mmCIF file with all atom_site columns, C-alpha atoms in Angstrom:
data_model
loop_
_atom_site.group_PDB
_atom_site.id
_atom_site.type_symbol
_atom_site.label_atom_id
_atom_site.label_alt_id
_atom_site.label_comp_id
_atom_site.label_asym_id
_atom_site.label_entity_id
_atom_site.label_seq_id
_atom_site.pdbx_PDB_ins_code
_atom_site.Cartn_x
_atom_site.Cartn_y
_atom_site.Cartn_z
_atom_site.occupancy
_atom_site.B_iso_or_equiv
_atom_site.pdbx_formal_charge
_atom_site.auth_seq_id
_atom_site.auth_comp_id
_atom_site.auth_asym_id
_atom_site.auth_atom_id
_atom_site.pdbx_PDB_model_num
ATOM 1   C CA . ASP A 1 1   ? -0.151  0.009  0.086   1.00 53.00 ? 1   ASP A CA 1
ATOM 2   C CA . THR A 1 2   ? 1.249   3.223  -0.945  1.00 69.00 ? 2   THR A CA 1
ATOM 3   C CA . GLY A 1 3   ? -1.153  5.321  0.564   1.00 93.00 ? 3   GLY A CA 1
ATOM 4   C CA . VAL A 1 4   ? -0.461  7.578  3.578   1.00 96.00 ? 4   VAL A CA 1
ATOM 5   C CA . SER A 1 5   ? 0.012   5.695  6.865   1.00 97.00 ? 5   SER A CA 1
ATOM 6   C CA . GLN A 1 6   ? -0.408  6.714  10.285  1.00 98.00 ? 6   GLN A CA 1
ATOM 7   C CA . ASP A 1 7   ? 0.445   5.276  13.542  1.00 97.00 ? 7   ASP A CA 1
ATOM 8   C CA . PRO A 1 8   ? -1.037  4.133  16.141  1.00 98.00 ? 8   PRO A CA 1
ATOM 9   C CA . ARG A 1 9   ? -4.847  3.762  14.776  1.00 97.00 ? 9   ARG A CA 1
ATOM 10  C CA . HIS A 1 10  ? -5.974  3.684  18.122  1.00 97.00 ? 10  HIS A CA 1
ATOM 11  C CA . LYS A 1 11  ? -4.776  5.427  21.520  1.00 98.00 ? 11  LYS A CA 1
ATOM 12  C CA . ILE A 1 12  ? -6.355  5.891  24.746  1.00 98.00 ? 12  ILE A CA 1
ATOM 13  C CA . THR A 1 13  ? -4.787  7.357  27.486  1.00 98.00 ? 13  THR A CA 1
ATOM 14  C CA . LYS A 1 14  ? -4.724  9.312  30.737  1.00 98.00 ? 14  LYS A CA 1
ATOM 15  C CA . ARG A 1 15  ? -5.174  12.660 31.266  1.00 97.00 ? 15  ARG A CA 1
ATOM 16  C CA . GLY A 1 16  ? -1.688  14.596 32.057  1.00 97.00 ? 16  GLY A CA 1
ATOM 17  C CA . GLN A 1 17  ? 0.239   11.700 29.711  1.00 98.00 ? 17  GLN A CA 1
ATOM 18  C CA . ASN A 1 18  ? 1.868   12.564 26.702  1.00 98.00 ? 18  ASN A CA 1
ATOM 19  C CA . VAL A 1 19  ? 1.099   10.409 23.479  1.00 98.00 ? 19  VAL A CA 1
ATOM 20  C CA . THR A 1 20  ? 2.892   10.887 20.263  1.00 98.00 ? 20  THR A CA 1
ATOM 21  C CA . PHE A 1 21  ? 1.518   9.859  16.180  1.00 98.00 ? 21  PHE A CA 1
ATOM 22  C CA . ARG A 1 22  ? 3.660   9.338  13.510  1.00 98.00 ? 22  ARG A CA 1
ATOM 23  C CA . CYS A 1 23  ? 2.548   9.923  9.893   1.00 98.00 ? 23  CYS A CA 1
ATOM 24  C CA . ASP A 1 24  ? 4.420   8.613  7.364   1.00 97.00 ? 24  ASP A CA 1
ATOM 25  C CA . PRO A 1 25  ? 2.960   10.345 3.812   1.00 97.00 ? 25  PRO A CA 1
ATOM 26  C CA . ILE A 1 26  ? 2.886   9.303  0.178   1.00 95.00 ? 26  ILE A CA 1
ATOM 27  C CA . SER A 1 27  ? 6.712   8.868  -1.027  1.00 92.00 ? 27  SER A CA 1
ATOM 28  C CA . GLU A 1 28  ? 8.074   12.210 -2.575  1.00 87.00 ? 28  GLU A CA 1
ATOM 29  C CA . HIS A 1 29  ? 4.778   14.340 -1.323  1.00 93.00 ? 29  HIS A CA 1
ATOM 30  C CA . ASN A 1 30  ? 6.553   17.356 -0.105  1.00 93.00 ? 30  ASN A CA 1
ATOM 31  C CA . ARG A 1 31  ? 3.467   18.839 1.905   1.00 94.00 ? 31  ARG A CA 1
ATOM 32  C CA . LEU A 1 32  ? 2.191   17.233 4.822   1.00 96.00 ? 32  LEU A CA 1
ATOM 33  C CA . TYR A 1 33  ? -0.676  18.202 7.259   1.00 96.00 ? 33  TYR A CA 1
ATOM 34  C CA . TRP A 1 34  ? -2.022  17.402 10.190  1.00 96.00 ? 34  TRP A CA 1
ATOM 35  C CA . TYR A 1 35  ? -5.424  17.861 10.807  1.00 96.00 ? 35  TYR A CA 1
ATOM 36  C CA . ARG A 1 36  ? -7.991  17.220 13.862  1.00 96.00 ? 36  ARG A CA 1
ATOM 37  C CA . GLN A 1 37  ? -11.710 15.939 13.807  1.00 96.00 ? 37  GLN A CA 1
ATOM 38  C CA . THR A 1 38  ? -14.492 15.571 16.299  1.00 95.00 ? 38  THR A CA 1
ATOM 39  C CA . LEU A 1 39  ? -17.881 14.046 15.799  1.00 91.00 ? 39  LEU A CA 1
ATOM 40  C CA . GLY A 1 40  ? -19.560 15.656 13.346  1.00 89.00 ? 40  GLY A CA 1
ATOM 41  C CA . GLN A 1 41  ? -17.084 18.531 12.324  1.00 93.00 ? 41  GLN A CA 1
ATOM 42  C CA . GLY A 1 42  ? -14.904 18.797 9.537   1.00 94.00 ? 42  GLY A CA 1
ATOM 43  C CA . PRO A 1 43  ? -11.164 18.245 9.942   1.00 95.00 ? 43  PRO A CA 1
ATOM 44  C CA . GLU A 1 44  ? -9.620  21.391 11.770  1.00 94.00 ? 44  GLU A CA 1
ATOM 45  C CA . PHE A 1 45  ? -6.009  22.408 10.316  1.00 93.00 ? 45  PHE A CA 1
ATOM 46  C CA . LEU A 1 46  ? -3.362  22.138 12.493  1.00 94.00 ? 46  LEU A CA 1
ATOM 47  C CA . THR A 1 47  ? -0.159  22.731 10.666  1.00 94.00 ? 47  THR A CA 1
ATOM 48  C CA . TYR A 1 48  ? 1.449   22.296 7.792   1.00 92.00 ? 48  TYR A CA 1
ATOM 49  C CA . PHE A 1 49  ? 5.152   21.039 6.459   1.00 94.00 ? 49  PHE A CA 1
ATOM 50  C CA . GLN A 1 50  ? 6.863   22.088 3.125   1.00 93.00 ? 50  GLN A CA 1
ATOM 51  C CA . ASN A 1 51  ? 9.913   19.314 3.136   1.00 93.00 ? 51  ASN A CA 1
ATOM 52  C CA . GLU A 1 52  ? 11.027  19.862 6.908   1.00 93.00 ? 52  GLU A CA 1
ATOM 53  C CA . ALA A 1 53  ? 10.084  23.480 7.115   1.00 93.00 ? 53  ALA A CA 1
ATOM 54  C CA . GLN A 1 54  ? 6.652   24.094 9.315   1.00 91.00 ? 54  GLN A CA 1
ATOM 55  C CA . LEU A 1 55  ? 5.497   26.997 7.663   1.00 90.00 ? 55  LEU A CA 1
ATOM 56  C CA . GLU A 1 56  ? 1.810   27.058 9.079   1.00 86.00 ? 56  GLU A CA 1
ATOM 57  C CA . LYS A 1 57  ? 0.428   26.493 12.762  1.00 88.00 ? 57  LYS A CA 1
ATOM 58  C CA . SER A 1 58  ? -3.275  27.198 13.326  1.00 88.00 ? 58  SER A CA 1
ATOM 59  C CA . ARG A 1 59  ? -3.119  29.899 16.269  1.00 84.00 ? 59  ARG A CA 1
ATOM 60  C CA . LEU A 1 60  ? -5.810  27.060 17.943  1.00 75.00 ? 60  LEU A CA 1
ATOM 61  C CA . LEU A 1 61  ? -2.701  24.565 18.352  1.00 79.00 ? 61  LEU A CA 1
ATOM 62  C CA . SER A 1 62  ? -2.066  25.275 22.080  1.00 84.00 ? 62  SER A CA 1
ATOM 63  C CA . ASP A 1 63  ? 1.804   25.121 23.375  1.00 91.00 ? 63  ASP A CA 1
ATOM 64  C CA . ARG A 1 64  ? 1.016   21.631 24.277  1.00 95.00 ? 64  ARG A CA 1
ATOM 65  C CA . PHE A 1 65  ? 1.093   20.479 20.951  1.00 95.00 ? 65  PHE A CA 1
ATOM 66  C CA . SER A 1 66  ? 4.149   20.155 19.061  1.00 95.00 ? 66  SER A CA 1
ATOM 67  C CA . ALA A 1 67  ? 4.653   18.695 15.307  1.00 96.00 ? 67  ALA A CA 1
ATOM 68  C CA . GLU A 1 68  ? 8.221   17.520 13.489  1.00 96.00 ? 68  GLU A CA 1
ATOM 69  C CA . ARG A 1 69  ? 9.006   16.748 9.842   1.00 96.00 ? 69  ARG A CA 1
ATOM 70  C CA . PRO A 1 70  ? 13.181  16.116 10.602  1.00 92.00 ? 70  PRO A CA 1
ATOM 71  C CA . LYS A 1 71  ? 14.106  14.910 7.501   1.00 87.00 ? 71  LYS A CA 1
ATOM 72  C CA . GLY A 1 72  ? 11.176  16.049 5.258   1.00 86.00 ? 72  GLY A CA 1
ATOM 73  C CA . SER A 1 73  ? 9.485   12.432 5.343   1.00 91.00 ? 73  SER A CA 1
ATOM 74  C CA . PHE A 1 74  ? 7.544   10.974 7.917   1.00 96.00 ? 74  PHE A CA 1
ATOM 75  C CA . SER A 1 75  ? 6.092   13.706 10.942  1.00 97.00 ? 75  SER A CA 1
ATOM 76  C CA . THR A 1 76  ? 5.180   13.051 14.301  1.00 98.00 ? 76  THR A CA 1
ATOM 77  C CA . LEU A 1 77  ? 2.749   15.164 16.076  1.00 97.00 ? 77  LEU A CA 1
ATOM 78  C CA . GLU A 1 78  ? 2.994   14.791 20.201  1.00 97.00 ? 78  GLU A CA 1
ATOM 79  C CA . ILE A 1 79  ? 0.467   16.225 22.616  1.00 97.00 ? 79  ILE A CA 1
ATOM 80  C CA . GLN A 1 80  ? 1.598   17.125 26.174  1.00 97.00 ? 80  GLN A CA 1
ATOM 81  C CA . ARG A 1 81  ? -0.543  16.683 29.147  1.00 97.00 ? 81  ARG A CA 1
ATOM 82  C CA . THR A 1 82  ? -3.477  15.669 27.376  1.00 97.00 ? 82  THR A CA 1
ATOM 83  C CA . GLU A 1 83  ? -6.774  16.969 28.697  1.00 96.00 ? 83  GLU A CA 1
ATOM 84  C CA . GLN A 1 84  ? -10.222 15.345 27.639  1.00 96.00 ? 84  GLN A CA 1
ATOM 85  C CA . GLY A 1 85  ? -10.606 17.834 25.205  1.00 95.00 ? 85  GLY A CA 1
ATOM 86  C CA . ASP A 1 86  ? -8.009  16.607 23.239  1.00 96.00 ? 86  ASP A CA 1
ATOM 87  C CA . SER A 1 87  ? -9.654  13.798 22.545  1.00 97.00 ? 87  SER A CA 1
ATOM 88  C CA . ALA A 1 88  ? -10.314 13.229 18.819  1.00 97.00 ? 88  ALA A CA 1
ATOM 89  C CA . MET A 1 89  ? -9.154  11.766 15.430  1.00 97.00 ? 89  MET A CA 1
ATOM 90  C CA . TYR A 1 90  ? -6.142  12.931 13.981  1.00 98.00 ? 90  TYR A CA 1
ATOM 91  C CA . LEU A 1 91  ? -5.558  13.317 10.669  1.00 97.00 ? 91  LEU A CA 1
ATOM 92  C CA . CYS A 1 92  ? -2.599  13.483 8.211   1.00 97.00 ? 92  CYS A CA 1
ATOM 93  C CA . ALA A 1 93  ? -2.544  14.247 4.679   1.00 96.00 ? 93  ALA A CA 1
ATOM 94  C CA . SER A 1 94  ? 0.496   14.937 2.093   1.00 95.00 ? 94  SER A CA 1
ATOM 95  C CA . SER A 1 95  ? 0.171   16.232 -1.298  1.00 93.00 ? 95  SER A CA 1
ATOM 96  C CA . PRO A 1 96  ? 2.649   16.548 -4.151  1.00 90.00 ? 96  PRO A CA 1
ATOM 97  C CA . GLY A 1 97  ? 2.216   20.254 -3.872  1.00 85.00 ? 97  GLY A CA 1
ATOM 98  C CA . LEU A 1 98  ? 0.437   22.662 -6.776  1.00 81.00 ? 98  LEU A CA 1
ATOM 99  C CA . GLY A 1 99  ? -0.154  21.168 -10.066 1.00 79.00 ? 99  GLY A CA 1
ATOM 100 C CA . VAL A 1 100 ? 0.519   22.663 -13.246 1.00 76.00 ? 100 VAL A CA 1
ATOM 101 C CA . ASP A 1 101 ? -3.285  23.470 -13.278 1.00 74.00 ? 101 ASP A CA 1
ATOM 102 C CA . GLY A 1 102 ? -2.654  25.283 -9.846  1.00 75.00 ? 102 GLY A CA 1
ATOM 103 C CA . GLN A 1 103 ? -4.724  22.167 -8.371  1.00 82.00 ? 103 GLN A CA 1
ATOM 104 C CA . GLU A 1 104 ? -3.647  20.304 -4.959  1.00 87.00 ? 104 GLU A CA 1
ATOM 105 C CA . THR A 1 105 ? -4.816  16.925 -3.996  1.00 89.00 ? 105 THR A CA 1
ATOM 106 C CA . GLN A 1 106 ? -4.426  15.999 -0.554  1.00 92.00 ? 106 GLN A CA 1
ATOM 107 C CA . TYR A 1 107 ? -4.150  12.416 0.144   1.00 94.00 ? 107 TYR A CA 1
ATOM 108 C CA . PHE A 1 108 ? -5.663  11.683 4.001   1.00 96.00 ? 108 PHE A CA 1
ATOM 109 C CA . GLY A 1 109 ? -4.343  8.773  6.040   1.00 97.00 ? 109 GLY A CA 1
ATOM 110 C CA . PRO A 1 110 ? -6.739  6.542  8.462   1.00 96.00 ? 110 PRO A CA 1
ATOM 111 C CA . GLY A 1 111 ? -6.111  8.817  10.958  1.00 97.00 ? 111 GLY A CA 1
ATOM 112 C CA . THR A 1 112 ? -5.274  8.071  14.868  1.00 98.00 ? 112 THR A CA 1
ATOM 113 C CA . ARG A 1 113 ? -8.221  8.162  17.416  1.00 97.00 ? 113 ARG A CA 1
ATOM 114 C CA . LEU A 1 114 ? -7.279  9.480  20.527  1.00 98.00 ? 114 LEU A CA 1
ATOM 115 C CA . LEU A 1 115 ? -9.532  8.992  23.568  1.00 98.00 ? 115 LEU A CA 1
ATOM 116 C CA . VAL A 1 116 ? -8.462  10.603 27.019  1.00 98.00 ? 116 VAL A CA 1
ATOM 117 C CA . LEU A 1 117 ? -9.898  9.353  30.076  1.00 97.00 ? 117 LEU A CA 1
ATOM 118 C CA . GLY B 2 1   ? -11.090 35.252 8.217   1.00 57.00 ? 1   GLY B CA 1
ATOM 119 C CA . GLN B 2 2   ? -13.085 33.171 5.904   1.00 61.00 ? 2   GLN B CA 1
ATOM 120 C CA . GLN B 2 3   ? -15.906 31.345 6.743   1.00 77.00 ? 3   GLN B CA 1
ATOM 121 C CA . VAL B 2 4   ? -17.831 28.377 5.444   1.00 87.00 ? 4   VAL B CA 1
ATOM 122 C CA . MET B 2 5   ? -20.893 27.639 5.695   1.00 92.00 ? 5   MET B CA 1
ATOM 123 C CA . GLN B 2 6   ? -22.617 24.262 4.186   1.00 95.00 ? 6   GLN B CA 1
ATOM 124 C CA . ILE B 2 7   ? -26.181 23.241 4.035   1.00 95.00 ? 7   ILE B CA 1
ATOM 125 C CA . PRO B 2 8   ? -27.747 20.905 5.099   1.00 96.00 ? 8   PRO B CA 1
ATOM 126 C CA . GLN B 2 9   ? -26.174 19.433 7.627   1.00 95.00 ? 9   GLN B CA 1
ATOM 127 C CA . TYR B 2 10  ? -28.187 16.201 6.974   1.00 96.00 ? 10  TYR B CA 1
ATOM 128 C CA . GLN B 2 11  ? -29.752 15.014 4.189   1.00 95.00 ? 11  GLN B CA 1
ATOM 129 C CA . HIS B 2 12  ? -32.176 12.211 3.947   1.00 96.00 ? 12  HIS B CA 1
ATOM 130 C CA . VAL B 2 13  ? -32.060 10.584 0.566   1.00 96.00 ? 13  VAL B CA 1
ATOM 131 C CA . GLN B 2 14  ? -34.394 8.032  -0.974  1.00 96.00 ? 14  GLN B CA 1
ATOM 132 C CA . GLU B 2 15  ? -32.459 5.905  -3.443  1.00 96.00 ? 15  GLU B CA 1
ATOM 133 C CA . GLY B 2 16  ? -32.643 7.157  -7.166  1.00 97.00 ? 16  GLY B CA 1
ATOM 134 C CA . GLU B 2 17  ? -33.622 10.558 -5.903  1.00 97.00 ? 17  GLU B CA 1
ATOM 135 C CA . ASP B 2 18  ? -31.153 13.930 -6.749  1.00 97.00 ? 18  ASP B CA 1
ATOM 136 C CA . PHE B 2 19  ? -30.053 15.988 -4.035  1.00 95.00 ? 19  PHE B CA 1
ATOM 137 C CA . THR B 2 20  ? -28.373 19.017 -3.710  1.00 97.00 ? 20  THR B CA 1
ATOM 138 C CA . THR B 2 21  ? -25.582 20.513 -0.880  1.00 97.00 ? 21  THR B CA 1
ATOM 139 C CA . TYR B 2 22  ? -24.204 23.805 -0.635  1.00 97.00 ? 22  TYR B CA 1
ATOM 140 C CA . CYS B 2 23  ? -21.172 25.633 0.712   1.00 96.00 ? 23  CYS B CA 1
ATOM 141 C CA . ASN B 2 24  ? -21.114 29.285 0.974   1.00 95.00 ? 24  ASN B CA 1
ATOM 142 C CA . SER B 2 25  ? -19.113 31.669 2.135   1.00 91.00 ? 25  SER B CA 1
ATOM 143 C CA . SER B 2 26  ? -18.640 35.331 3.195   1.00 87.00 ? 26  SER B CA 1
ATOM 144 C CA . THR B 2 27  ? -15.858 36.221 1.129   1.00 88.00 ? 27  THR B CA 1
ATOM 145 C CA . THR B 2 28  ? -14.451 35.820 -2.320  1.00 90.00 ? 28  THR B CA 1
ATOM 146 C CA . LEU B 2 29  ? -12.528 32.304 -2.994  1.00 88.00 ? 29  LEU B CA 1
ATOM 147 C CA . SER B 2 30  ? -9.902  31.715 -4.815  1.00 87.00 ? 30  SER B CA 1
ATOM 148 C CA . ASN B 2 31  ? -10.789 28.027 -5.087  1.00 90.00 ? 31  ASN B CA 1
ATOM 149 C CA . ILE B 2 32  ? -12.653 25.618 -3.520  1.00 93.00 ? 32  ILE B CA 1
ATOM 150 C CA . GLN B 2 33  ? -12.689 21.639 -3.312  1.00 94.00 ? 33  GLN B CA 1
ATOM 151 C CA . TRP B 2 34  ? -14.750 18.865 -2.455  1.00 96.00 ? 34  TRP B CA 1
ATOM 152 C CA . TYR B 2 35  ? -14.177 15.594 -0.319  1.00 96.00 ? 35  TYR B CA 1
ATOM 153 C CA . LYS B 2 36  ? -16.339 12.631 0.538   1.00 97.00 ? 36  LYS B CA 1
ATOM 154 C CA . GLN B 2 37  ? -15.630 10.756 4.000   1.00 97.00 ? 37  GLN B CA 1
ATOM 155 C CA . ARG B 2 38  ? -17.529 7.144  4.331   1.00 96.00 ? 38  ARG B CA 1
ATOM 156 C CA . PRO B 2 39  ? -18.762 6.163  7.681   1.00 94.00 ? 39  PRO B CA 1
ATOM 157 C CA . GLY B 2 40  ? -15.580 5.396  9.794   1.00 92.00 ? 40  GLY B CA 1
ATOM 158 C CA . GLY B 2 41  ? -13.391 6.258  6.815   1.00 94.00 ? 41  GLY B CA 1
ATOM 159 C CA . HIS B 2 42  ? -11.022 9.593  5.890   1.00 95.00 ? 42  HIS B CA 1
ATOM 160 C CA . PRO B 2 43  ? -11.800 12.192 3.671   1.00 96.00 ? 43  PRO B CA 1
ATOM 161 C CA . VAL B 2 44  ? -10.951 11.597 -0.018  1.00 95.00 ? 44  VAL B CA 1
ATOM 162 C CA . PHE B 2 45  ? -10.196 14.341 -2.443  1.00 93.00 ? 45  PHE B CA 1
ATOM 163 C CA . LEU B 2 46  ? -13.136 14.748 -5.255  1.00 95.00 ? 46  LEU B CA 1
ATOM 164 C CA . ILE B 2 47  ? -12.285 17.832 -6.910  1.00 94.00 ? 47  ILE B CA 1
ATOM 165 C CA . GLN B 2 48  ? -11.131 21.329 -7.305  1.00 92.00 ? 48  GLN B CA 1
ATOM 166 C CA . LEU B 2 49  ? -12.869 24.263 -8.881  1.00 93.00 ? 49  LEU B CA 1
ATOM 167 C CA . VAL B 2 50  ? -11.101 27.334 -9.661  1.00 91.00 ? 50  VAL B CA 1
ATOM 168 C CA . LYS B 2 51  ? -12.980 29.478 -12.250 1.00 92.00 ? 51  LYS B CA 1
ATOM 169 C CA . SER B 2 52  ? -16.024 31.940 -12.026 1.00 94.00 ? 52  SER B CA 1
ATOM 170 C CA . GLY B 2 53  ? -19.211 29.532 -12.834 1.00 96.00 ? 53  GLY B CA 1
ATOM 171 C CA . GLU B 2 54  ? -16.806 26.435 -13.431 1.00 96.00 ? 54  GLU B CA 1
ATOM 172 C CA . VAL B 2 55  ? -19.119 23.267 -13.786 1.00 97.00 ? 55  VAL B CA 1
ATOM 173 C CA . LYS B 2 56  ? -17.266 19.760 -13.371 1.00 96.00 ? 56  LYS B CA 1
ATOM 174 C CA . LYS B 2 57  ? -18.800 16.167 -13.729 1.00 97.00 ? 57  LYS B CA 1
ATOM 175 C CA . GLN B 2 58  ? -18.149 13.085 -12.453 1.00 96.00 ? 58  GLN B CA 1
ATOM 176 C CA . LYS B 2 59  ? -20.662 10.505 -13.685 1.00 96.00 ? 59  LYS B CA 1
ATOM 177 C CA . ARG B 2 60  ? -23.442 11.351 -11.361 1.00 97.00 ? 60  ARG B CA 1
ATOM 178 C CA . LEU B 2 61  ? -21.752 14.229 -9.434  1.00 97.00 ? 61  LEU B CA 1
ATOM 179 C CA . THR B 2 62  ? -21.895 17.845 -10.778 1.00 98.00 ? 62  THR B CA 1
ATOM 180 C CA . PHE B 2 63  ? -20.119 20.372 -8.897  1.00 98.00 ? 63  PHE B CA 1
ATOM 181 C CA . GLN B 2 64  ? -20.476 24.069 -9.733  1.00 98.00 ? 64  GLN B CA 1
ATOM 182 C CA . PHE B 2 65  ? -18.465 27.044 -8.724  1.00 96.00 ? 65  PHE B CA 1
ATOM 183 C CA . GLY B 2 66  ? -20.944 30.425 -8.573  1.00 95.00 ? 66  GLY B CA 1
ATOM 184 C CA . GLU B 2 67  ? -20.236 33.586 -10.871 1.00 94.00 ? 67  GLU B CA 1
ATOM 185 C CA . ALA B 2 68  ? -18.963 35.325 -7.637  1.00 93.00 ? 68  ALA B CA 1
ATOM 186 C CA . LYS B 2 69  ? -17.120 32.478 -6.002  1.00 93.00 ? 69  LYS B CA 1
ATOM 187 C CA . LYS B 2 70  ? -18.527 32.704 -3.052  1.00 93.00 ? 70  LYS B CA 1
ATOM 188 C CA . ASN B 2 71  ? -20.663 29.463 -3.230  1.00 95.00 ? 71  ASN B CA 1
ATOM 189 C CA . SER B 2 72  ? -20.504 26.383 -4.577  1.00 97.00 ? 72  SER B CA 1
ATOM 190 C CA . SER B 2 73  ? -22.598 23.118 -4.872  1.00 97.00 ? 73  SER B CA 1
ATOM 191 C CA . LEU B 2 74  ? -22.792 19.487 -5.419  1.00 98.00 ? 74  LEU B CA 1
ATOM 192 C CA . HIS B 2 75  ? -25.304 18.009 -7.174  1.00 98.00 ? 75  HIS B CA 1
ATOM 193 C CA . ILE B 2 76  ? -26.203 14.141 -7.272  1.00 97.00 ? 76  ILE B CA 1
ATOM 194 C CA . THR B 2 77  ? -28.269 12.809 -9.416  1.00 97.00 ? 77  THR B CA 1
ATOM 195 C CA . ALA B 2 78  ? -30.115 9.057  -8.996  1.00 97.00 ? 78  ALA B CA 1
ATOM 196 C CA . THR B 2 79  ? -28.586 8.763  -5.739  1.00 97.00 ? 79  THR B CA 1
ATOM 197 C CA . GLN B 2 80  ? -27.117 5.071  -4.730  1.00 96.00 ? 80  GLN B CA 1
ATOM 198 C CA . THR B 2 81  ? -26.350 3.638  -1.468  1.00 95.00 ? 81  THR B CA 1
ATOM 199 C CA . THR B 2 82  ? -22.813 3.774  -2.094  1.00 95.00 ? 82  THR B CA 1
ATOM 200 C CA . ASP B 2 83  ? -23.120 7.748  -1.898  1.00 96.00 ? 83  ASP B CA 1
ATOM 201 C CA . VAL B 2 84  ? -23.506 7.740  1.654   1.00 97.00 ? 84  VAL B CA 1
ATOM 202 C CA . GLY B 2 85  ? -21.098 9.337  3.768   1.00 97.00 ? 85  GLY B CA 1
ATOM 203 C CA . THR B 2 86  ? -20.489 12.934 4.191   1.00 97.00 ? 86  THR B CA 1
ATOM 204 C CA . TYR B 2 87  ? -19.464 15.436 1.872   1.00 97.00 ? 87  TYR B CA 1
ATOM 205 C CA . PHE B 2 88  ? -17.050 18.467 3.042   1.00 97.00 ? 88  PHE B CA 1
ATOM 206 C CA . CYS B 2 89  ? -15.934 21.465 0.747   1.00 96.00 ? 89  CYS B CA 1
ATOM 207 C CA . ALA B 2 90  ? -12.721 22.819 1.727   1.00 93.00 ? 90  ALA B CA 1
ATOM 208 C CA . LEU B 2 91  ? -11.236 26.333 1.165   1.00 88.00 ? 91  LEU B CA 1
ATOM 209 C CA . GLY B 2 92  ? -7.158  26.434 0.200   1.00 77.00 ? 92  GLY B CA 1
ATOM 210 C CA . SER B 2 93  ? -5.164  29.385 0.688   1.00 68.00 ? 93  SER B CA 1
ATOM 211 C CA . TRP B 2 94  ? -1.166  29.289 0.781   1.00 64.00 ? 94  TRP B CA 1
ATOM 212 C CA . GLY B 2 95  ? -1.193  25.308 2.277   1.00 68.00 ? 95  GLY B CA 1
ATOM 213 C CA . LYS B 2 96  ? -3.805  26.178 4.454   1.00 77.00 ? 96  LYS B CA 1
ATOM 214 C CA . PHE B 2 97  ? -7.054  24.719 4.436   1.00 85.00 ? 97  PHE B CA 1
ATOM 215 C CA . GLN B 2 98  ? -10.695 25.421 6.248   1.00 89.00 ? 98  GLN B CA 1
ATOM 216 C CA . PHE B 2 99  ? -12.878 22.598 6.135   1.00 93.00 ? 99  PHE B CA 1
ATOM 217 C CA . GLY B 2 100 ? -16.671 23.071 6.841   1.00 93.00 ? 100 GLY B CA 1
ATOM 218 C CA . ALA B 2 101 ? -18.878 21.163 8.910   1.00 94.00 ? 101 ALA B CA 1
ATOM 219 C CA . GLY B 2 102 ? -19.988 19.116 5.913   1.00 96.00 ? 102 GLY B CA 1
ATOM 220 C CA . THR B 2 103 ? -23.641 17.382 5.073   1.00 97.00 ? 103 THR B CA 1
ATOM 221 C CA . GLN B 2 104 ? -24.173 14.009 6.049   1.00 97.00 ? 104 GLN B CA 1
ATOM 222 C CA . VAL B 2 105 ? -25.847 12.067 3.484   1.00 97.00 ? 105 VAL B CA 1
ATOM 223 C CA . VAL B 2 106 ? -28.054 8.929  4.748   1.00 96.00 ? 106 VAL B CA 1
ATOM 224 C CA . VAL B 2 107 ? -29.640 6.879  1.639   1.00 95.00 ? 107 VAL B CA 1
ATOM 225 C CA . THR B 2 108 ? -32.682 4.787  2.113   1.00 93.00 ? 108 THR B CA 1
ATOM 226 C CA . PRO B 2 109 ? -33.210 2.152  -0.157  1.00 88.00 ? 109 PRO B CA 1
#
């Protein structure tokens, strides 16, 4: 399977614990996105990488959230001191950037479902 | 910032019927994308619209971008059970995408 993969698929943790999620994008995709999705809502943008550079970060993202893409390939999203409100599906998407027609197609991974008790 | 509203929030459709879902913005858009998310699945890209008044078709799906580039619609004809899911529009700008809340579609056989 050459699609976007995420690990783990499910995570249950206790409030106050740290968690880390991994995303492996489609090979050679230079753009990588993290989103959070709660029930009944659309994906909410968290952050965006162009290669290894983090170019955009939502102002909704608290200091407890940090993301890295050290070699421009896989990415990690860490949440420190988790809160119950962090419970959500965390989605990763990658894209090859803008095509010649100006279109950017994002390919989403299956997500990591986080439950904070 | 830009706000995007999707209506209706829920759509119950009899198999074989047509329906339309709408995406409205308070500001002029440079482009708009549509995604479909099946129950328990992840969003899948359907299409991107860029030009004013643009109409694109994918089999039974017709996508339209308004003349003023402030709204978009997705029309599905002869709905099938495979059309079940949530349809999202998304506004893209410089690597930052804003998704609407989606229209959840339920199809009754």
